[in-house]
């Protein structure tokens, strides 16, 4: 059903999630579009683009192609670029027009792979879903194709799952890495910041998966099914909860069970945290540990069978109604969401690239492994 | 038109883009815009609008797969009603935009707009297409948008001493000789979209007796205005070549049908001085020219070569028909760099010593000596050449932060 939006921009779409997830690999990524979708990704959803040598291209789709298909033309274009770039993988990524055309992305990828002898993937993204579904699809495609099932488990090693720049800023990601190594753990693979194909191949070695976003949760569930790796959902959103988080990782490894950093909803909540579901719940957890009650709300859909109390802000109307409900006096959210809150609401802006991209007007609070954000909210 | 990337995938440099449709349409006073499209299609325009402070001029209806299958006419009517109920002030005109996929779905937008005009008689509705899928056709988005914007004008009694300038986002510099020249031709009023703060006042553009078309994006609109209003037009894109400038002024004079009494001698002399000053400042340093900075990059290259400048490259993905002669003249003397080429990411064109005219040239050459110019901006005639020469001389001396310049300009593809 159509959704109306008066104040907020659309959030990062599915095809940006695919491209973001593959960015650090030696990939030839082709968005099948006219130019606007590629420009959405390169211009607004990829902070690593300026000065980059990554091979992300637009297919140059035109109206006549939409009518006649012209698959051979695009295969020829991709073949030319592949000969020039010599990628390890090729990704052919969908946009709205191919959805209407009915492009067979899987078949197209198979054809590419047969002709070029380079592993190729097709993603039938269409610009109506959020980035996390695209990042998840890319992660699954990589794991299904490259991850070795016969690897030996390595104790005290973790995979970071669901960390594109759309999920977490570069500085907070570095803090996350530090929190992991400070806990005496080794990072086995990092999906999707600094990811290599070698890491993908050995992803099954990790003893615990750390899901730091909704994308991460979906990947963790897949890896639990395939490799039996337990997972921890959440990240340490403050110094006080690092101990809890490290304990959860050890519990997951030793007891072979999944752990979600979670506290129950309180009727007294006066703080509202909005963002990715895992982000919002991790901040809520840290606030609760500091004696503050908060509610967590997601912009990107609720993950099934995970948290029980996340508010689902599926459209702008629901966001506005929640902000104006009178229940909350403090908001922790992207600055563009803060801008539509009532004037008497105390706002603590945390920039989320999937929302405000590079046009964020403020210096964002840091939140991983530091009390910078939590302190502000107390 | 010669297209350098007809057979290849296309790279999108961070320096690529311009105002974007939302910003262009926001020039229409008292207007509101509503996009009806998959959410993704609106992201760059909306963020550009947030960045430049006009997000309050645009709303969105995000359609999903079921809407696309069932048709989304109803979503348009609901979206317009919702928008109008939430706006603090009723707009005078309203543009409904659909995206690429509508080329395949075929929503009858004429019928939709007719119904909206009937339902809300105090507001004038029109529609546009944000459909880069049609870039190879006759009405790509910027062309159809310009046409839709001027399509609001209603035929009116003509004022013989007035003209419109169409196709330029920014008004031509009033310090230049253009306006004094026009006055000497009997043109007392030169109108531009940016002059108006109310929609009713904007409608007076229909009274102009002539249309000067300064960019190819407005030729289609001008042709329709000629058919609808009987207003003749002259396509006269900016040039920096002094011989062409003289010819252009003769063409304008002939077009208006009035012999100009304006004496250009002082302007010509000042232009020659500016050229010599720039040449001395550059001291044979290579120059690279972006087609996004000037509409006729090869004409500029040819002119500067003729005047003894060192032209290293022209950065463009195509050769426009009105620049083709110059391309033929210089193609063996300057490197032509396709900014959409798949090999741009190798940065093999890096030449930091270059003075770059425009963002693409600066990004691709890695130069921080940048002439901060897009789409000829306010430049025209001798004063335009003088200004460009001054900017070139300054750029040779001063380093700029390209990323900051681009962010300030607000590029949207």
PDB file of N, CA, C and O in Angstrom, chain B residues 175-219:
ATOM      1  N   UNK B 175      25.333  42.992 -14.518  1.00  0.00           N
ATOM      2  CA  UNK B 175      26.478  43.896 -14.744  1.00  0.00           C
ATOM      3  C   UNK B 175      26.942  43.836 -16.187  1.00  0.00           C
ATOM      4  O   UNK B 175      27.697  44.690 -16.639  1.00  0.00           O
ATOM      5  N   UNK B 176      26.510  42.827 -16.916  1.00  0.00           N
ATOM      6  CA  UNK B 176      26.984  42.665 -18.290  1.00  0.00           C
ATOM      7  C   UNK B 176      26.309  43.611 -19.273  1.00  0.00           C
ATOM      8  O   UNK B 176      25.317  44.280 -18.956  1.00  0.00           O
ATOM      9  N   UNK B 177      26.842  43.609 -20.486  1.00  0.00           N
ATOM     10  CA  UNK B 177      26.356  44.517 -21.522  1.00  0.00           C
ATOM     11  C   UNK B 177      25.036  44.040 -22.139  1.00  0.00           C
ATOM     12  O   UNK B 177      24.379  44.794 -22.867  1.00  0.00           O
ATOM     13  N   UNK B 178      24.633  42.804 -21.850  1.00  0.00           N
ATOM     14  CA  UNK B 178      23.459  42.225 -22.492  1.00  0.00           C
ATOM     15  C   UNK B 178      22.220  43.119 -22.349  1.00  0.00           C
ATOM     16  O   UNK B 178      21.496  43.364 -23.323  1.00  0.00           O
ATOM     17  N   UNK B 179      21.992  43.596 -21.153  1.00  0.00           N
ATOM     18  CA  UNK B 179      20.753  44.349 -20.902  1.00  0.00           C
ATOM     19  C   UNK B 179      20.785  45.726 -21.572  1.00  0.00           C
ATOM     20  O   UNK B 179      19.777  46.196 -22.099  1.00  0.00           O
ATOM     21  N   UNK B 180      21.965  46.352 -21.551  1.00  0.00           N
ATOM     22  CA  UNK B 180      22.092  47.643 -22.237  1.00  0.00           C
ATOM     23  C   UNK B 180      21.915  47.450 -23.743  1.00  0.00           C
ATOM     24  O   UNK B 180      21.260  48.256 -24.420  1.00  0.00           O
ATOM     25  N   UNK B 181      22.455  46.345 -24.234  1.00  0.00           N
ATOM     26  CA  UNK B 181      22.283  46.030 -25.663  1.00  0.00           C
ATOM     27  C   UNK B 181      20.792  45.833 -25.988  1.00  0.00           C
ATOM     28  O   UNK B 181      20.285  46.379 -26.976  1.00  0.00           O
ATOM     29  N   UNK B 182      20.113  45.051 -25.163  1.00  0.00           N
ATOM     30  CA  UNK B 182      18.685  44.798 -25.406  1.00  0.00           C
ATOM     31  C   UNK B 182      17.891  46.103 -25.368  1.00  0.00           C
ATOM     32  O   UNK B 182      16.989  46.323 -26.182  1.00  0.00           O
ATOM     33  N   UNK B 183      18.255  46.946 -24.436  1.00  0.00           N
ATOM     34  CA  UNK B 183      17.552  48.236 -24.334  1.00  0.00           C
ATOM     35  C   UNK B 183      17.736  49.026 -25.631  1.00  0.00           C
ATOM     36  O   UNK B 183      16.788  49.654 -26.132  1.00  0.00           O
ATOM     37  N   UNK B 184      18.935  48.954 -26.185  1.00  0.00           N
ATOM     38  CA  UNK B 184      19.188  49.690 -27.434  1.00  0.00           C
ATOM     39  C   UNK B 184      18.413  49.078 -28.601  1.00  0.00           C
ATOM     40  O   UNK B 184      18.242  49.714 -29.638  1.00  0.00           O
ATOM     41  N   UNK B 185      17.963  47.838 -28.409  1.00  0.00           N
ATOM     42  CA  UNK B 185      17.119  47.195 -29.425  1.00  0.00           C
ATOM     43  C   UNK B 185      15.632  47.450 -29.144  1.00  0.00           C
ATOM     44  O   UNK B 185      14.760  46.864 -29.804  1.00  0.00           O
ATOM     45  N   UNK B 186      15.368  48.218 -28.117  1.00  0.00           N
ATOM     46  CA  UNK B 186      13.972  48.514 -27.786  1.00  0.00           C
ATOM     47  C   UNK B 186      13.362  47.569 -26.778  1.00  0.00           C
ATOM     48  O   UNK B 186      12.155  47.585 -26.542  1.00  0.00           O
ATOM     49  N   UNK B 187      14.184  46.702 -26.184  1.00  0.00           N
ATOM     50  CA  UNK B 187      13.674  45.778 -25.160  1.00  0.00           C
ATOM     51  C   UNK B 187      13.907  46.396 -23.777  1.00  0.00           C
ATOM     52  O   UNK B 187      15.036  46.474 -23.296  1.00  0.00           O
ATOM     53  N   UNK B 188      12.831  46.817 -23.167  1.00  0.00           N
ATOM     54  CA  UNK B 188      12.944  47.466 -21.859  1.00  0.00           C
ATOM     55  C   UNK B 188      12.803  46.487 -20.702  1.00  0.00           C
ATOM     56  O   UNK B 188      13.216  46.778 -19.585  1.00  0.00           O
ATOM     57  N   UNK B 189      12.193  45.348 -20.980  1.00  0.00           N
ATOM     58  CA  UNK B 189      11.979  44.361 -19.911  1.00  0.00           C
ATOM     59  C   UNK B 189      12.488  42.991 -20.349  1.00  0.00           C
ATOM     60  O   UNK B 189      12.003  42.432 -21.345  1.00  0.00           O
ATOM     61  N   UNK B 190      13.475  42.481 -19.617  1.00  0.00           N
ATOM     62  CA  UNK B 190      13.976  41.119 -19.865  1.00  0.00           C
ATOM     63  C   UNK B 190      13.570  40.275 -18.666  1.00  0.00           C
ATOM     64  O   UNK B 190      14.031  40.516 -17.544  1.00  0.00           O
ATOM     65  N   UNK B 191      12.705  39.298 -18.901  1.00  0.00           N
ATOM     66  CA  UNK B 191      12.133  38.540 -17.786  1.00  0.00           C
ATOM     67  C   UNK B 191      12.845  37.197 -17.583  1.00  0.00           C
ATOM     68  O   UNK B 191      13.246  36.555 -18.552  1.00  0.00           O
ATOM     69  N   UNK B 192      12.926  36.800 -16.345  1.00  0.00           N
ATOM     70  CA  UNK B 192      13.482  35.483 -15.984  1.00  0.00           C
ATOM     71  C   UNK B 192      12.695  34.948 -14.799  1.00  0.00           C
ATOM     72  O   UNK B 192      12.252  35.710 -13.924  1.00  0.00           O
ATOM     73  N   UNK B 193      12.527  33.654 -14.794  1.00  0.00           N
ATOM     74  CA  UNK B 193      11.737  32.971 -13.765  1.00  0.00           C
ATOM     75  C   UNK B 193      12.119  33.414 -12.352  1.00  0.00           C
ATOM     76  O   UNK B 193      11.262  33.543 -11.469  1.00  0.00           O
ATOM     77  N   UNK B 194      13.401  33.636 -12.125  1.00  0.00           N
ATOM     78  CA  UNK B 194      13.877  33.961 -10.772  1.00  0.00           C
ATOM     79  C   UNK B 194      13.423  35.342 -10.311  1.00  0.00           C
ATOM     80  O   UNK B 194      13.605  35.685  -9.136  1.00  0.00           O
ATOM     81  N   UNK B 195      12.847  36.143 -11.211  1.00  0.00           N
ATOM     82  CA  UNK B 195      12.425  37.493 -10.813  1.00  0.00           C
ATOM     83  C   UNK B 195      11.144  37.481  -9.987  1.00  0.00           C
ATOM     84  O   UNK B 195      10.796  38.501  -9.407  1.00  0.00           O
ATOM     85  N   UNK B 196      10.457  36.340  -9.957  1.00  0.00           N
ATOM     86  CA  UNK B 196       9.089  36.363  -9.423  1.00  0.00           C
ATOM     87  C   UNK B 196       8.974  35.653  -8.073  1.00  0.00           C
ATOM     88  O   UNK B 196       9.524  34.568  -7.885  1.00  0.00           O
ATOM     89  N   UNK B 197       8.219  36.299  -7.186  1.00  0.00           N
ATOM     90  CA  UNK B 197       7.980  35.675  -5.891  1.00  0.00           C
ATOM     91  C   UNK B 197       6.521  35.243  -5.749  1.00  0.00           C
ATOM     92  O   UNK B 197       6.166  34.580  -4.785  1.00  0.00           O
ATOM     93  N   UNK B 198       5.670  35.615  -6.699  1.00  0.00           N
ATOM     94  CA  UNK B 198       4.289  35.121  -6.667  1.00  0.00           C
ATOM     95  C   UNK B 198       3.958  34.491  -8.023  1.00  0.00           C
ATOM     96  O   UNK B 198       4.503  34.900  -9.062  1.00  0.00           O
ATOM     97  N   UNK B 199       3.051  33.540  -7.973  1.00  0.00           N
ATOM     98  CA  UNK B 199       2.665  32.841  -9.199  1.00  0.00           C
ATOM     99  C   UNK B 199       1.929  33.794 -10.149  1.00  0.00           C
ATOM    100  O   UNK B 199       2.147  33.757 -11.365  1.00  0.00           O
ATOM    101  N   UNK B 200       1.087  34.660  -9.582  1.00  0.00           N
ATOM    102  CA  UNK B 200       0.337  35.596 -10.436  1.00  0.00           C
ATOM    103  C   UNK B 200       1.297  36.506 -11.191  1.00  0.00           C
ATOM    104  O   UNK B 200       1.091  36.792 -12.380  1.00  0.00           O
ATOM    105  N   UNK B 201       2.332  36.978 -10.517  1.00  0.00           N
ATOM    106  CA  UNK B 201       3.309  37.843 -11.191  1.00  0.00           C
ATOM    107  C   UNK B 201       4.065  37.062 -12.261  1.00  0.00           C
ATOM    108  O   UNK B 201       4.340  37.578 -13.352  1.00  0.00           O
ATOM    109  N   UNK B 202       4.396  35.805 -11.939  1.00  0.00           N
ATOM    110  CA  UNK B 202       5.106  34.951 -12.910  1.00  0.00           C
ATOM    111  C   UNK B 202       4.338  34.839 -14.224  1.00  0.00           C
ATOM    112  O   UNK B 202       4.942  34.767 -15.318  1.00  0.00           O
ATOM    113  N   UNK B 203       3.001  34.879 -14.146  1.00  0.00           N
ATOM    114  CA  UNK B 203       2.181  34.723 -15.359  1.00  0.00           C
ATOM    115  C   UNK B 203       2.432  35.841 -16.376  1.00  0.00           C
ATOM    116  O   UNK B 203       2.088  35.706 -17.555  1.00  0.00           O
ATOM    117  N   UNK B 204       3.050  36.928 -15.932  1.00  0.00           N
ATOM    118  CA  UNK B 204       3.312  38.017 -16.878  1.00  0.00           C
ATOM    119  C   UNK B 204       4.386  37.624 -17.904  1.00  0.00           C
ATOM    120  O   UNK B 204       4.551  38.302 -18.911  1.00  0.00           O
ATOM    121  N   UNK B 205       5.088  36.519 -17.652  1.00  0.00           N
ATOM    122  CA  UNK B 205       6.061  36.066 -18.666  1.00  0.00           C
ATOM    123  C   UNK B 205       5.365  35.757 -19.989  1.00  0.00           C
ATOM    124  O   UNK B 205       5.995  35.784 -21.051  1.00  0.00           O
ATOM    125  N   UNK B 206       4.059  35.504 -19.930  1.00  0.00           N
ATOM    126  CA  UNK B 206       3.299  35.240 -21.159  1.00  0.00           C
ATOM    127  C   UNK B 206       3.172  36.499 -22.018  1.00  0.00           C
ATOM    128  O   UNK B 206       2.861  36.412 -23.210  1.00  0.00           O
ATOM    129  N   UNK B 207       3.440  37.652 -21.402  1.00  0.00           N
ATOM    130  CA  UNK B 207       3.281  38.904 -22.153  1.00  0.00           C
ATOM    131  C   UNK B 207       4.517  39.237 -22.986  1.00  0.00           C
ATOM    132  O   UNK B 207       4.477  40.143 -23.829  1.00  0.00           O
ATOM    133  N   UNK B 208       5.598  38.542 -22.747  1.00  0.00           N
ATOM    134  CA  UNK B 208       6.825  38.850 -23.495  1.00  0.00           C
ATOM    135  C   UNK B 208       6.654  38.535 -24.972  1.00  0.00           C
ATOM    136  O   UNK B 208       6.054  37.521 -25.346  1.00  0.00           O
ATOM    137  N   UNK B 209       7.233  39.398 -25.798  1.00  0.00           N
ATOM    138  CA  UNK B 209       7.077  39.257 -27.247  1.00  0.00           C
ATOM    139  C   UNK B 209       8.079  38.262 -27.842  1.00  0.00           C
ATOM    140  O   UNK B 209       7.879  37.789 -28.974  1.00  0.00           O
ATOM    141  N   UNK B 210       9.141  37.993 -27.095  1.00  0.00           N
ATOM    142  CA  UNK B 210      10.199  37.123 -27.631  1.00  0.00           C
ATOM    143  C   UNK B 210      10.703  36.180 -26.527  1.00  0.00           C
ATOM    144  O   UNK B 210      10.673  36.534 -25.355  1.00  0.00           O
ATOM    145  N   UNK B 211      11.219  35.026 -26.946  1.00  0.00           N
ATOM    146  CA  UNK B 211      11.895  34.129 -26.021  1.00  0.00           C
ATOM    147  C   UNK B 211      13.333  33.888 -26.478  1.00  0.00           C
ATOM    148  O   UNK B 211      13.557  33.438 -27.604  1.00  0.00           O
ATOM    149  N   UNK B 212      14.273  34.231 -25.617  1.00  0.00           N
ATOM    150  CA  UNK B 212      15.674  33.868 -25.870  1.00  0.00           C
ATOM    151  C   UNK B 212      15.925  32.559 -25.136  1.00  0.00           C
ATOM    152  O   UNK B 212      15.732  32.482 -23.913  1.00  0.00           O
ATOM    153  N   UNK B 213      16.348  31.538 -25.859  1.00  0.00           N
ATOM    154  CA  UNK B 213      16.575  30.217 -25.265  1.00  0.00           C
ATOM    155  C   UNK B 213      18.074  30.038 -25.061  1.00  0.00           C
ATOM    156  O   UNK B 213      18.837  29.950 -26.021  1.00  0.00           O
ATOM    157  N   UNK B 214      18.475  29.986 -23.790  1.00  0.00           N
ATOM    158  CA  UNK B 214      19.907  30.000 -23.478  1.00  0.00           C
ATOM    159  C   UNK B 214      20.474  28.613 -23.213  1.00  0.00           C
ATOM    160  O   UNK B 214      21.680  28.457 -23.034  1.00  0.00           O
ATOM    161  N   UNK B 215      19.606  27.626 -23.169  1.00  0.00           N
ATOM    162  CA  UNK B 215      20.072  26.253 -22.940  1.00  0.00           C
ATOM    163  C   UNK B 215      19.201  25.312 -23.774  1.00  0.00           C
ATOM    164  O   UNK B 215      18.000  25.568 -23.944  1.00  0.00           O
ATOM    165  N   UNK B 216      19.771  24.223 -24.263  1.00  0.00           N
ATOM    166  CA  UNK B 216      18.966  23.308 -25.078  1.00  0.00           C
ATOM    167  C   UNK B 216      17.778  22.713 -24.335  1.00  0.00           C
ATOM    168  O   UNK B 216      16.810  22.305 -24.968  1.00  0.00           O
ATOM    169  N   UNK B 217      17.836  22.684 -22.995  1.00  0.00           N
ATOM    170  CA  UNK B 217      16.710  22.074 -22.266  1.00  0.00           C
ATOM    171  C   UNK B 217      15.417  22.858 -22.463  1.00  0.00           C
ATOM    172  O   UNK B 217      14.330  22.334 -22.219  1.00  0.00           O
ATOM    173  N   UNK B 218      15.509  24.124 -22.887  1.00  0.00           N
ATOM    174  CA  UNK B 218      14.298  24.944 -23.015  1.00  0.00           C
ATOM    175  C   UNK B 218      13.813  25.069 -24.460  1.00  0.00           C
ATOM    176  O   UNK B 218      12.812  25.750 -24.707  1.00  0.00           O
ATOM    177  N   UNK B 219      14.488  24.404 -25.400  1.00  0.00           N
ATOM    178  CA  UNK B 219      14.062  24.550 -26.807  1.00  0.00           C
ATOM    179  C   UNK B 219      12.664  23.978 -27.035  1.00  0.00           C
ATOM    180  O   UNK B 219      11.842  24.551 -27.737  1.00  0.00           O
TER     181      UNK B 219
END
